[in-house]
PDB file of C-alpha atoms and ligand atoms in Angstrom:
ATOM      1  CA  MET J   1       0.051   0.100  -0.013  1.00 44.00           C
ATOM      2  CA  ARG J   2       2.845   2.345   0.987  1.00 51.00           C
ATOM      3  CA  PRO J   3       4.580   2.367  -2.492  1.00 49.00           C
ATOM      4  CA  SER J   4       1.265   3.094  -4.001  1.00 54.00           C
ATOM      5  CA  THR J   5       0.663   5.796  -2.267  1.00 54.00           C
ATOM      6  CA  ARG J   6       4.178   7.449  -2.420  1.00 58.00           C
ATOM      7  CA  GLN J   7       3.591   6.985  -6.011  1.00 58.00           C
ATOM      8  CA  GLY J   8       0.277   8.559  -6.366  1.00 56.00           C
ATOM      9  CA  THR J   9       1.779  11.431  -4.640  1.00 56.00           C
ATOM     10  CA  PHE J  10       4.510  12.179  -6.900  1.00 52.00           C
ATOM     11  CA  LEU J  11       2.085  11.989  -9.966  1.00 50.00           C
ATOM     12  CA  LEU J  12      -0.211  14.224  -8.204  1.00 51.00           C
ATOM     13  CA  ALA J  13       2.823  16.531  -7.676  1.00 55.00           C
ATOM     14  CA  SER J  14       4.069  16.234 -11.134  1.00 49.00           C
ATOM     15  CA  THR J  15       0.379  17.062 -12.478  1.00 48.00           C
ATOM     16  CA  VAL J  16       0.071  20.106 -10.459  1.00 48.00           C
ATOM     17  CA  LEU J  17       3.744  21.032 -11.279  1.00 47.00           C
ATOM     18  CA  CYS J  18       2.847  20.322 -15.170  1.00 46.00           C
ATOM     19  CA  THR J  19      -0.200  22.637 -14.831  1.00 49.00           C
ATOM     20  CA  LEU J  20       1.664  25.284 -13.413  1.00 50.00           C
ATOM     21  CA  LEU J  21       4.208  25.331 -15.939  1.00 50.00           C
ATOM     22  CA  ASP J  22       1.658  25.133 -18.423  1.00 50.00           C
ATOM     23  CA  LEU J  23      -0.030  28.305 -17.368  1.00 56.00           C
ATOM     24  CA  GLY J  24       3.512  30.209 -17.361  1.00 52.00           C
ATOM     25  CA  TRP J  25       3.343  30.749 -13.385  1.00 67.00           C
ATOM     26  CA  PRO J  26       5.471  32.528 -12.204  1.00 89.00           C
ATOM     27  CA  LEU J  27       5.551  34.621 -14.427  1.00 96.00           C
ATOM     28  CA  SER J  28       8.781  36.670 -15.311  1.00 97.00           C
ATOM     29  CA  CYS J  29       8.927  39.950 -17.044  1.00 97.00           C
ATOM     30  CA  GLU J  30      11.723  42.478 -18.128  1.00 97.00           C
ATOM     31  CA  VAL J  31      11.768  45.090 -15.425  1.00 95.00           C
ATOM     32  CA  CYS J  32      13.011  48.739 -16.193  1.00 95.00           C
ATOM     33  CA  LYS J  33      12.290  52.382 -16.062  1.00 92.00           C
ATOM     34  CA  GLY J  34      13.952  55.413 -17.699  1.00 91.00           C
ATOM     35  CA  SER J  35      13.832  58.154 -19.887  1.00 93.00           C
ATOM     36  CA  GLY J  36      13.446  58.060 -24.160  1.00 94.00           C
ATOM     37  CA  HIS J  37      11.372  55.761 -25.797  1.00 93.00           C
ATOM     38  CA  THR J  38      12.446  52.277 -24.513  1.00 93.00           C
ATOM     39  CA  CYS J  39      14.316  51.107 -21.691  1.00 95.00           C
ATOM     40  CA  SER J  40      16.023  47.414 -20.728  1.00 95.00           C
ATOM     41  CA  GLY J  41      16.560  45.812 -17.735  1.00 96.00           C
ATOM     42  CA  LYS J  42      16.739  42.699 -15.849  1.00 97.00           C
ATOM     43  CA  MET J  43      13.953  39.791 -16.306  1.00 97.00           C
ATOM     44  CA  LYS J  44      12.245  39.075 -13.080  1.00 97.00           C
ATOM     45  CA  THR J  45       9.737  36.834 -11.106  1.00 97.00           C
ATOM     46  CA  CYS J  46       6.468  38.455 -10.910  1.00 96.00           C
ATOM     47  CA  GLU J  47       4.860  38.512  -7.394  1.00 93.00           C
ATOM     48  CA  ALA J  48       1.798  36.488  -6.671  1.00 93.00           C
ATOM     49  CA  GLY J  49      -1.029  37.876  -8.337  1.00 91.00           C
ATOM     50  CA  LYS J  50       0.770  39.754 -11.000  1.00 94.00           C
ATOM     51  CA  ASP J  51      -0.062  37.683 -14.260  1.00 95.00           C
ATOM     52  CA  ALA J  52       0.791  40.198 -16.712  1.00 96.00           C
ATOM     53  CA  CYS J  53       3.899  42.002 -18.018  1.00 97.00           C
ATOM     54  CA  VAL J  54       3.527  45.658 -19.137  1.00 96.00           C
ATOM     55  CA  VAL J  55       5.638  48.091 -21.459  1.00 96.00           C
ATOM     56  CA  LEU J  56       4.594  51.666 -21.187  1.00 95.00           C
ATOM     57  CA  VAL J  57       5.816  54.524 -23.176  1.00 95.00           C
ATOM     58  CA  SER J  58       4.490  58.107 -22.007  1.00 94.00           C
ATOM     59  CA  GLU J  59       4.809  61.645 -23.119  1.00 95.00           C
ATOM     60  CA  SER J  60       4.075  64.052 -20.392  1.00 93.00           C
ATOM     61  CA  SER J  61       4.114  68.001 -19.659  1.00 94.00           C
ATOM     62  CA  THR J  62       4.485  68.843 -15.830  1.00 90.00           C
ATOM     63  CA  LYS J  63       4.139  72.556 -15.454  1.00 92.00           C
ATOM     64  CA  GLY J  64       5.443  72.576 -19.016  1.00 93.00           C
ATOM     65  CA  ARG J  65       8.645  70.713 -18.293  1.00 94.00           C
ATOM     66  CA  GLN J  66       8.283  67.978 -21.157  1.00 94.00           C
ATOM     67  CA  ALA J  67       9.357  64.016 -20.821  1.00 94.00           C
ATOM     68  CA  VAL J  68       9.517  60.940 -22.576  1.00 95.00           C
ATOM     69  CA  SER J  69       9.641  57.653 -20.439  1.00 93.00           C
ATOM     70  CA  THR J  70       9.555  54.108 -20.788  1.00 94.00           C
ATOM     71  CA  PHE J  71       8.445  51.717 -18.244  1.00 93.00           C
ATOM     72  CA  LYS J  72       8.434  47.984 -17.917  1.00 95.00           C
ATOM     73  CA  ALA J  73       7.276  45.627 -15.136  1.00 94.00           C
ATOM     74  CA  CYS J  74       4.878  42.735 -13.671  1.00 95.00           C
ATOM     75  CA  MET J  75       1.332  43.873 -13.122  1.00 94.00           C
ATOM     76  CA  LYS J  76      -2.327  42.518 -12.649  1.00 95.00           C
ATOM     77  CA  PHE J  77      -3.530  41.564 -16.208  1.00 96.00           C
ATOM     78  CA  SER J  78      -7.477  42.761 -14.904  1.00 94.00           C
ATOM     79  CA  ASP J  79      -5.635  46.622 -14.285  1.00 93.00           C
ATOM     80  CA  CYS J  80      -3.559  46.781 -17.758  1.00 95.00           C
ATOM     81  CA  TYR J  81      -4.823  48.414 -20.503  1.00 95.00           C
ATOM     82  CA  SER J  82      -3.356  47.771 -23.843  1.00 97.00           C
ATOM     83  CA  GLY J  83      -3.556  50.654 -25.854  1.00 97.00           C
ATOM     84  CA  PHE J  84      -3.448  54.502 -26.114  1.00 97.00           C
ATOM     85  CA  VAL J  85      -4.617  56.933 -23.245  1.00 96.00           C
ATOM     86  CA  SER J  86      -4.732  60.775 -23.229  1.00 97.00           C
ATOM     87  CA  THR J  87      -5.287  62.993 -20.123  1.00 96.00           C
ATOM     88  CA  THR J  88      -5.288  66.735 -19.764  1.00 97.00           C
ATOM     89  CA  MET J  89      -5.281  68.810 -17.093  1.00 95.00           C
ATOM     90  CA  SER J  90      -4.139  72.039 -18.016  1.00 95.00           C
ATOM     91  CA  PRO J  91      -2.174  73.154 -21.386  1.00 94.00           C
ATOM     92  CA  ASN J  92       1.015  72.596 -19.424  1.00 95.00           C
ATOM     93  CA  ASP J  93       0.148  69.137 -17.504  1.00 95.00           C
ATOM     94  CA  TYR J  94      -0.884  66.621 -19.662  1.00 96.00           C
ATOM     95  CA  MET J  95       0.035  62.806 -20.345  1.00 95.00           C
ATOM     96  CA  VAL J  96      -0.166  60.513 -23.129  1.00 96.00           C
ATOM     97  CA  THR J  97       0.638  56.861 -23.106  1.00 95.00           C
ATOM     98  CA  ASN J  98       0.772  53.805 -25.008  1.00 96.00           C
ATOM     99  CA  ALA J  99       0.818  50.522 -23.433  1.00 96.00           C
ATOM    100  CA  ARG J 100       0.854  46.832 -24.301  1.00 97.00           C
ATOM    101  CA  CYS J 101      -0.057  43.910 -21.791  1.00 97.00           C
ATOM    102  CA  CYS J 102       1.020  40.077 -22.222  1.00 97.00           C
ATOM    103  CA  GLN J 103       1.284  37.053 -20.556  1.00 96.00           C
ATOM    104  CA  SER J 104       4.043  34.996 -21.410  1.00 96.00           C
ATOM    105  CA  ASP J 105       7.717  35.621 -20.112  1.00 96.00           C
ATOM    106  CA  GLY J 106       9.917  38.110 -21.202  1.00 97.00           C
ATOM    107  CA  CYS J 107       6.962  39.307 -23.480  1.00 97.00           C
ATOM    108  CA  ASN J 108       7.641  42.902 -22.677  1.00 97.00           C
ATOM    109  CA  SER J 109      11.160  42.744 -23.586  1.00 95.00           C
ATOM    110  CA  GLY J 110      10.449  44.988 -26.979  1.00 92.00           C
ATOM    111  CA  SER J 111       9.277  48.719 -27.324  1.00 93.00           C
ATOM    112  CA  VAL J 112       5.619  50.108 -28.337  1.00 96.00           C
ATOM    113  CA  PRO J 113       4.981  52.941 -30.752  1.00 96.00           C
ATOM    114  CA  PRO J 114       5.033  56.284 -29.023  1.00 94.00           C
ATOM    115  CA  PRO J 115       1.818  57.680 -28.489  1.00 95.00           C
ATOM    116  CA  GLN J 116      -0.097  59.931 -30.661  1.00 91.00           C
ATOM    117  CA  ASN J 117      -0.101  63.631 -29.110  1.00 94.00           C
ATOM    118  CA  ASN J 118      -2.585  65.607 -30.640  1.00 96.00           C
ATOM    119  CA  ARG J 119      -2.778  68.775 -28.733  1.00 97.00           C
ATOM    120  CA  THR J 120      -5.524  70.263 -30.986  1.00 97.00           C
ATOM    121  CA  GLU J 121      -8.397  71.720 -28.777  1.00 96.00           C
ATOM    122  CA  ASN J 122     -12.058  69.762 -29.868  1.00 96.00           C
ATOM    123  CA  GLY J 123     -14.556  72.021 -28.280  1.00 94.00           C
ATOM    124  CA  LEU J 124     -14.929  69.690 -24.907  1.00 96.00           C
ATOM    125  CA  MET J 125     -14.189  71.044 -21.319  1.00 95.00           C
ATOM    126  CA  CYS J 126     -13.761  69.332 -18.015  1.00 96.00           C
ATOM    127  CA  PRO J 127     -13.384  70.378 -14.372  1.00 95.00           C
ATOM    128  CA  SER J 128      -9.688  70.559 -13.296  1.00 95.00           C
ATOM    129  CA  CYS J 129      -7.548  70.181 -10.529  1.00 93.00           C
ATOM    130  CA  ILE J 130      -4.258  68.626  -9.877  1.00 88.00           C
ATOM    131  CA  VAL J 131      -3.695  68.314  -5.865  1.00 86.00           C
ATOM    132  CA  PRO J 132      -0.802  66.512  -4.103  1.00 82.00           C
ATOM    133  CA  PHE J 133      -1.397  65.392  -0.713  1.00 88.00           C
ATOM    134  CA  GLN J 134      -5.045  65.067  -0.647  1.00 91.00           C
ATOM    135  CA  GLU J 135      -7.718  63.037  -1.820  1.00 91.00           C
ATOM    136  CA  THR J 136     -10.183  65.393  -2.889  1.00 93.00           C
ATOM    137  CA  CYS J 137     -10.037  68.321  -5.320  1.00 91.00           C
ATOM    138  CA  PRO J 138     -12.424  71.030  -6.164  1.00 89.00           C
ATOM    139  CA  GLY J 139     -12.490  71.201  -9.936  1.00 84.00           C
ATOM    140  CA  THR J 140     -12.695  74.944 -10.029  1.00 87.00           C
ATOM    141  CA  GLN J 141     -10.639  75.046 -13.196  1.00 91.00           C
ATOM    142  CA  ALA J 142     -11.544  74.232 -16.593  1.00 94.00           C
ATOM    143  CA  ALA J 143      -9.412  72.003 -18.759  1.00 95.00           C
ATOM    144  CA  ARG J 144      -9.845  72.064 -22.396  1.00 96.00           C
ATOM    145  CA  CYS J 145      -9.969  69.034 -23.888  1.00 97.00           C
ATOM    146  CA  VAL J 146      -7.816  67.908 -26.787  1.00 97.00           C
ATOM    147  CA  GLY J 147      -7.510  65.094 -29.580  1.00 97.00           C
ATOM    148  CA  GLN J 148      -9.525  62.198 -28.796  1.00 97.00           C
ATOM    149  CA  GLU J 149     -10.388  63.081 -25.209  1.00 97.00           C
ATOM    150  CA  THR J 150     -14.190  62.702 -24.979  1.00 97.00           C
ATOM    151  CA  HIS J 151     -13.994  61.952 -21.048  1.00 97.00           C
ATOM    152  CA  CYS J 152     -13.876  63.910 -17.834  1.00 97.00           C
ATOM    153  CA  ILE J 153     -11.885  61.626 -15.200  1.00 97.00           C
ATOM    154  CA  TYR J 154     -11.627  62.041 -11.503  1.00 96.00           C
ATOM    155  CA  PHE J 155      -9.149  60.099  -9.854  1.00 95.00           C
ATOM    156  CA  ALA J 156      -7.855  59.779  -6.906  1.00 96.00           C
ATOM    157  CA  GLY J 157      -5.686  57.507  -4.336  1.00 96.00           C
ATOM    158  CA  ASN J 158      -1.967  57.119  -3.794  1.00 95.00           C
ATOM    159  CA  VAL J 159       0.751  57.931  -5.706  1.00 93.00           C
ATOM    160  CA  GLN J 160       4.330  56.322  -5.354  1.00 92.00           C
ATOM    161  CA  ALA J 161       7.443  57.549  -6.539  1.00 86.00           C
ATOM    162  CA  GLY J 162      10.645  55.989  -5.283  1.00 84.00           C
ATOM    163  CA  ILE J 163      10.278  55.656  -1.695  1.00 89.00           C
ATOM    164  CA  ILE J 164       7.672  58.235  -1.469  1.00 91.00           C
ATOM    165  CA  ASN J 165       4.190  57.606  -0.950  1.00 93.00           C
ATOM    166  CA  THR J 166       1.602  60.284  -1.014  1.00 94.00           C
ATOM    167  CA  LYS J 167      -2.041  60.808  -1.568  1.00 95.00           C
ATOM    168  CA  PHE J 168      -3.294  62.588  -4.811  1.00 93.00           C
ATOM    169  CA  ALA J 169      -6.512  64.029  -6.456  1.00 95.00           C
ATOM    170  CA  THR J 170      -6.893  65.018 -10.117  1.00 94.00           C
ATOM    171  CA  ARG J 171      -9.523  65.886 -12.422  1.00 96.00           C
ATOM    172  CA  GLY J 172      -9.333  66.788 -16.337  1.00 97.00           C
ATOM    173  CA  CYS J 173     -10.230  65.466 -19.660  1.00 97.00           C
ATOM    174  CA  ALA J 174      -9.139  62.024 -20.904  1.00 98.00           C
ATOM    175  CA  THR J 175      -9.729  59.538 -23.672  1.00 97.00           C
ATOM    176  CA  GLU J 176     -12.524  56.940 -23.187  1.00 97.00           C
ATOM    177  CA  SER J 177      -9.587  54.239 -22.750  1.00 97.00           C
ATOM    178  CA  ALA J 178      -9.006  56.087 -19.368  1.00 96.00           C
ATOM    179  CA  CYS J 179     -12.424  54.604 -18.255  1.00 95.00           C
ATOM    180  CA  TYR J 180     -10.965  51.266 -17.913  1.00 93.00           C
ATOM    181  CA  THR J 181      -8.898  52.356 -14.768  1.00 93.00           C
ATOM    182  CA  LYS J 182     -11.184  51.180 -11.743  1.00 93.00           C
ATOM    183  CA  ALA J 183     -10.945  51.451  -8.114  1.00 94.00           C
ATOM    184  CA  GLY J 184      -8.861  49.288  -6.582  1.00 94.00           C
ATOM    185  CA  ALA J 185      -6.192  49.247  -9.565  1.00 93.00           C
ATOM    186  CA  GLU J 186      -2.932  49.732  -9.309  1.00 91.00           C
ATOM    187  CA  VAL J 187      -1.551  51.598 -12.537  1.00 90.00           C
ATOM    188  CA  PRO J 188       1.810  52.496 -13.364  1.00 83.00           C
ATOM    189  CA  SER J 189       2.691  55.863 -15.212  1.00 80.00           C
ATOM    190  CA  ALA J 190       5.489  57.612 -16.536  1.00 67.00           C
ATOM    191  CA  SER J 191       7.743  57.443 -13.050  1.00 75.00           C
ATOM    192  CA  TYR J 192       4.877  56.986 -10.285  1.00 84.00           C
ATOM    193  CA  LEU J 193       2.921  54.044  -9.796  1.00 88.00           C
ATOM    194  CA  TYR J 194      -0.857  54.817  -8.777  1.00 91.00           C
ATOM    195  CA  PHE J 195      -3.363  53.017  -6.292  1.00 95.00           C
ATOM    196  CA  ILE J 196      -6.282  53.846  -7.613  1.00 95.00           C
ATOM    197  CA  ARG J 197      -9.305  54.624  -4.752  1.00 96.00           C
ATOM    198  CA  ARG J 198     -11.726  56.860  -7.003  1.00 96.00           C
ATOM    199  CA  ALA J 199     -11.961  56.599 -10.557  1.00 96.00           C
ATOM    200  CA  ASP J 200     -14.823  58.799 -11.899  1.00 96.00           C
ATOM    201  CA  CYS J 201     -15.244  58.749 -15.977  1.00 96.00           C
ATOM    202  CA  LEU J 202     -18.239  60.451 -17.574  1.00 95.00           C
ATOM    203  CA  PRO J 203     -18.792  61.943 -20.946  1.00 96.00           C
ATOM    204  CA  ALA J 204     -17.548  65.294 -21.410  1.00 94.00           C
ATOM    205  CA  PRO J 205     -20.427  68.083 -21.231  1.00 86.00           C
ATOM    206  CA  TYR J 206     -20.276  70.518 -24.013  1.00 72.00           C
ATOM    207  CA  PRO J 207     -19.471  73.987 -22.570  1.00 67.00           C
ATOM    208  CA  PRO J 208     -22.367  76.475 -22.236  1.00 61.00           C
ATOM    209  CA  GLY J 209     -23.386  78.107 -25.158  1.00 51.00           C
ATOM    210  CA  ARG J 210     -22.257  75.751 -27.936  1.00 51.00           C
ATOM    211  CA  ALA J 211     -25.044  74.434 -29.437  1.00 45.00           C
ATOM    212  CA  GLU J 212     -26.010  70.726 -29.200  1.00 44.00           C
TER     213      GLU J 212
HETATM  214  C1  LIG K   1      -6.331  66.176 -33.504  1.00 50.12           C
HETATM  215  O1  LIG K   1      -7.840  66.314 -32.990  1.00 50.12           O
HETATM  216  C2  LIG K   1      -8.546  67.080 -33.710  1.00 50.12           C
HETATM  217  C3  LIG K   1      -9.439  67.581 -32.664  1.00 50.12           C
HETATM  218  O2  LIG K   1     -10.361  66.593 -32.202  1.00 50.12           O
HETATM  219  C4  LIG K   1      -9.157  66.473 -35.254  1.00 50.12           C
HETATM  220  O3  LIG K   1      -9.632  67.390 -35.429  1.00 50.12           O
HETATM  221  C5  LIG K   1      -7.910  66.281 -35.826  1.00 50.12           C
HETATM  222  O4  LIG K   1      -8.340  65.208 -36.507  1.00 50.12           O
HETATM  223  C6  LIG K   1      -6.837  65.182 -35.263  1.00 50.12           C
HETATM  224  N1  LIG K   1      -5.766  65.315 -35.789  1.00 50.12           N
HETATM  225  C7  LIG K   1      -4.928  64.027 -36.053  1.00 50.12           C
HETATM  226  C8  LIG K   1      -3.836  63.834 -37.418  1.00 50.12           C
HETATM  227  O5  LIG K   1      -5.495  62.971 -35.664  1.00 50.12           O
END
């Protein structure tokens, strides 16, 4: 009886192991962060629950200071949006990103095309604000939406920049693709990691005085 039990255990163990290998778990991804349209770094094993690799390139302006950066890491597949996202808080504060999410070892080793950065105003407007260290923001300013931005967002939560982790709140214009981000998501951007607790996303109203 003993040998057969041991054999059974062995069979069960190898079945489980093969299933895990089959699913590609644990996943490993290239991890790096840097300025420019691509970056390269070491392959790392993803922590539990992070079942996707992401490569994200962003072009941003912070108070008029422009930057291009690339981010590669492990993340949760359900939090990961493949494609283009544009957000605008003011003419000098905006970010456009293009990302690709994938689920096999090292699949984020390449690069993605830079996001289109169409700054032409489209006539839509949204309440706007950017507030560090707080979780709400008044939206008393108005952002003029550009390019394909048809929605207004209100995102708040925590943001991690290096070892610093602080609250943030922001409102502004965004592409409909920004609505993919839900409360509870952990979302990377240029050089920050956002822990989203509030993610409102609504179609932008036309400004008063405009027909239709
Ligand atoms: C840029 O955005 C404007 C406003 O939405 C639009 O009319 C124009 O066609 C866009 N240009 C390109 C190249 O997509």
